[in-house]
Amino acid sequence: MNGWVSALFLRELRLAVRVGGSGVVGVLFFLAVVTVIPFGVGPDLNLLARIGPAILWIGALLATLLGLDRLFQADRDDGALDLILMSGRSMELVVLVKCLAHWMATGLPLVLAAPVFAIFLNLDPVAIGAVTLTLLVGTPALTLIGAIGASLTVTLRRGGLLMAVLVIPLAIPVLIFGVSSADAAIHDPVPFLTPFLILCALSLIAAVIGPFASATALRFASD
Amino acid sequence: MSGGTALVVTGPNGVGKSSLLRTLAGLVSLMEGTLRLEGGETDLTPFEHTHYFGHQDAVKPALSVQENLAFWRDFSAPATPESFAAGTIRPLEALDLLGIGHTARLPAAYLSAGQKRRLSLARLLVTPRPIWLMDEPTSALDTKSEATLLGLMNSHLAHGGMIVTATHTPLALTPMQKLHLDTAPSEPEETA
Amino acid sequence: MAFWDFANPTRFMRLTDRVLPWLIGACAIAFAIGLYKSFFMAPEDYQQGDTVRIMFIHVPAAWLAMMCYSVMTLSSIGTLVWKHPLADVSAKSAAPLGAAFTFISLITGSLWGKPMWGTYWVWDARLTSVLVLFIMYLGLMALWRTMEDPIKAGKAAAVLTLVGALNLPIIKFSVDWWNTLHQPASVMRLDGPTIHPDMLIPLLVMALAFTLLFFTLHLMAMRNEILRRRVRSMRQKAAASARPAAATASTQAAE
C-alpha cells in the first residue's frame, strides 16, 4: 500500500526538481514581487516594516498560484493522467501526494526564502519569525486550494490566468488569517494564537476539500 | 468475448475505434448500456484489470528510462484473477526484451519516437493485468519491434489474457475475433 | 573578447589547458598580496573603524558584477551576429559567476550597512540597482535551465541579455530618480570623501585579484559547459545507437 505512495511522491519530486527547477523560479518570482513593491509605495523603511508581512504573504500567494498550473496539465498532455486514473489507486490520495510533493518542491523554498526577503522590508526578528511560521502553516493550504483550480482548468491550453482568477477568492481566508496572525505577533496586545490556530484549521480543511474536489474534477476532465 | 482471445477492431478513421477503447478503459463514461467483467477480482472495477496503451506514451523526458518504468510498476495496482496466469518480469528484463535495455540509465528525452513507444509498451509487461486495450499499437514501430510486439501479444493471449485492439495493419493474433465498425457507430456490450 | 580567435571548442580546450595553471597562480598571488594589504596594512577609517575593510571585498565584487554583464553582452553579440559556437558557452558560464559576485556585493553591502545605517538594508539607489541586476542574472540562469535545447536557449538568452544591457542605464537612472524623489540625500553615500592612497592601493590589488578570479572561473566554467554538451551529444548517440552486439539488425538504420 505504501509502496505506490512513495513511488508517486519521489517521481513528482524528481520531476519538479529536474524540469526547469520550478521551485527556484518560484522563489525568484517571489523576490521580484518583494522588490517591486517599494518602487510603488516608496522606500520608507517604517512604512515597509508595517506592510511587510502583507507583502510577503501576497508574494507567496502569487508565486504559489503561478507554479500550480502545470500540476496536472503536464500529466494530461502526455497521457499519464489517463493511466493514473486507471491505476486502481485512490485519486484523492494521488492528488494529496502530488500536492505534498509540489509543496515540498515549490512551497517550502518560498517559506525558507521569506526570512531573507523580510530583511529587505526591514522587519524585526520577531516579525520575521512570525511571518515565516505563518507561511509554513499557510502555504500548504494555498497549494491544496490551488490544486482545485489546476484540476478544473486542466483541459485548457492557457488555463494559468483563469486558474488564478478561480483560486484567489478561495484563498482570501488564508491570506486574512495569515497576515493577521503575523501582525498580531508584532503588535503586542492582540493574541497571536487565535488567528494562528484558525490558519492551521484552514490548512487542515483544505487538505480534505482540495483532494476531493480536484479528484472529482479530474475524473470529469478525462471524458 | 472470453479469456485468451483478441478482438481486433477495424474501420475507417473517425468511426469511433479510439472512443470504444477509451470507453472500455473507463476514461469515457457510457451513454447507455453496461460494461461487465466476469471472473475478475471482485473488489476491483473492470478498469483496474486493464492496461490502456494509447497514442500518448506517458513518458517523462526528465526521468531516466528505468525511472519511468519503475514508477508505473510501483504505481499501478496489479490485477491477477484466477483465469489469468501470466507472470511479470522485472523492468530491466522488459527493456531488454524490447531492445532498449542499453538506454535504461539515459534520460527518456534522448529516446526516439519508436523507442519511447517501446518504453511505454514495457509498462504492460511489468504490471500484470489481464486486459490490454491497444490503440494503434504498431504506430511508430519498425518491423522488428512490430514482430516483438506481436509475440508479446500472442503470449499474453496464451496466458489467458484478453486484448482489444484498434488497428489498420493486419495483426496475426490467435485466437482472434474481428469487429468492423462502420459509419453508424454502436457501443457494443462487452461481456467476458 | 579574445575568445573569437579560438575557432572551435577543441582548440579552446587545448589552449585553456595551458593557460589555466598560470591564471590560477597569478590569481592566488594577487589574492595573497591583496588580502594581506587590505587586512593588515591599510589603516582603519577614523569614523568606521575596522568595518571599512569590508570595502576591499565589496567594491571589487560590485565592479565584477558589472564587468560580468558586459562580458555576457559581448558574448551575446557574438551569439547573434557571428553565431560563434563558443559565444553562448561563454555567456552561459558567465551568468552564474555574475550572480555570485552580485550576491557577494549585496551581502557585504548589507553587512557594511548594519553598522553604518543601523539596518541591513535600505532602498538606496545603488543597492536597489544592484538588486535589480541580481534578479536579471537569476532570470537569465532560469531561462537557460528551462529550455532543453542549448542552441535555442543560447539565442533566447542572448536577446534578453542585450535588451537588459540597453535597459540597465535606464533602470539605473529611474531608480536614482525614484530614490531622490522619496528621500533626498538622507542616505550616506559610499563615494563621499576621496580615498587615501593607503586604501586605494589595496583596493586596486583586490580588484585585480577579483578580475583574475573571474577569468579563471569563467574559463573553467566554459570548459565544463563544453564537456557537458559533449556528454549530452554522446548520450543522444548512445540512445540512438544499435542495441548492443547480438541484436544488431538492419532495421536499426531506419531509426
XYZ file of C-alpha atoms in Angstrom, chain C residues 19-141:
123
model
C 46.671 28.949 -19.793
C 44.692 27.928 -16.720
C 47.581 26.940 -14.384
C 49.243 30.328 -14.936
C 45.989 32.127 -14.415
C 45.306 30.248 -11.196
C 48.825 31.017 -9.949
C 48.535 34.723 -10.745
C 45.135 34.829 -9.101
C 46.438 33.199 -5.909
C 49.381 35.602 -5.702
C 47.165 38.643 -6.291
C 44.801 37.485 -3.570
C 47.639 36.848 -1.141
C 49.027 40.334 -1.627
C 45.629 41.996 -1.738
C 44.252 40.317 1.359
C 47.429 40.981 3.322
C 47.473 44.625 2.317
C 43.812 45.211 2.952
C 43.579 43.431 6.288
C 46.950 44.222 7.851
C 48.424 47.269 6.153
C 45.517 49.509 5.251
C 44.659 51.983 8.050
C 41.371 51.985 9.911
C 38.856 54.595 8.946
C 38.602 57.384 11.518
C 34.786 57.062 11.510
C 34.052 53.465 10.618
C 36.962 51.661 12.252
C 37.650 48.142 11.029
C 34.352 47.789 9.195
C 35.813 49.809 6.372
C 37.766 46.714 5.424
C 34.549 45.228 4.069
C 35.092 47.687 1.247
C 38.024 45.636 -0.049
C 35.673 42.771 -0.801
C 32.566 44.774 -1.518
C 33.792 47.220 -4.115
C 35.685 44.716 -6.315
C 32.721 42.353 -6.180
C 30.355 45.111 -7.269
C 32.744 46.057 -10.016
C 32.946 42.466 -11.208
C 29.161 42.223 -11.148
C 29.116 44.968 -13.757
C 32.018 43.646 -15.773
C 30.496 40.216 -15.921
C 27.402 41.638 -17.524
C 29.493 43.355 -20.166
C 31.256 40.061 -20.897
C 27.830 38.490 -21.315
C 26.708 41.335 -23.571
C 29.740 40.906 -25.819
C 29.205 37.154 -25.887
C 25.560 37.648 -26.777
C 26.532 39.835 -29.711
C 28.861 37.002 -30.690
C 25.986 34.538 -30.495
C 23.553 36.610 -32.528
C 25.835 38.271 -35.063
C 28.665 35.804 -35.693
C 26.895 32.701 -34.403
C 30.166 31.686 -32.815
C 29.923 28.272 -31.133
C 31.801 29.436 -28.057
C 29.891 32.675 -27.601
C 26.831 31.248 -25.945
C 29.007 28.893 -23.916
C 30.799 31.985 -22.656
C 27.566 33.836 -21.924
C 26.042 30.862 -20.180
C 29.018 30.251 -17.923
C 29.352 33.947 -17.096
C 25.797 34.258 -15.757
C 26.219 32.245 -12.532
C 29.527 33.997 -11.879
C 27.906 37.371 -12.307
C 25.119 36.326 -9.988
C 27.656 35.114 -7.428
C 29.645 38.367 -7.497
C 26.442 40.390 -7.299
C 25.372 38.276 -4.358
C 28.711 38.832 -2.617
C 28.427 42.567 -3.115
C 24.838 42.564 -1.797
C 25.777 40.526 1.281
C 28.891 42.535 2.092
C 26.968 45.717 1.380
C 24.275 44.841 3.870
C 26.844 43.717 6.466
C 28.536 47.041 5.977
C 25.214 48.817 6.125
C 24.304 47.418 9.520
C 26.918 49.495 11.453
C 26.568 52.468 9.128
C 22.805 52.777 8.713
C 21.576 50.649 11.591
C 19.722 48.212 9.338
C 20.851 45.517 6.960
C 19.036 47.007 4.035
C 17.956 50.407 2.832
C 16.360 51.109 -0.510
C 19.299 53.224 -1.532
C 19.582 53.852 -5.269
C 22.839 51.942 -5.574
C 21.763 48.913 -3.593
C 18.447 48.765 -5.369
C 20.077 48.875 -8.795
C 22.395 46.060 -7.810
C 19.417 44.058 -6.544
C 17.694 44.534 -9.908
C 20.871 43.382 -11.629
C 20.892 40.320 -9.369
C 17.323 39.453 -10.363
C 18.256 39.814 -14.021
C 21.160 37.397 -13.611
C 18.938 34.862 -11.901
C 16.282 35.288 -14.572
C 18.834 34.579 -17.295
C 20.032 31.483 -15.461
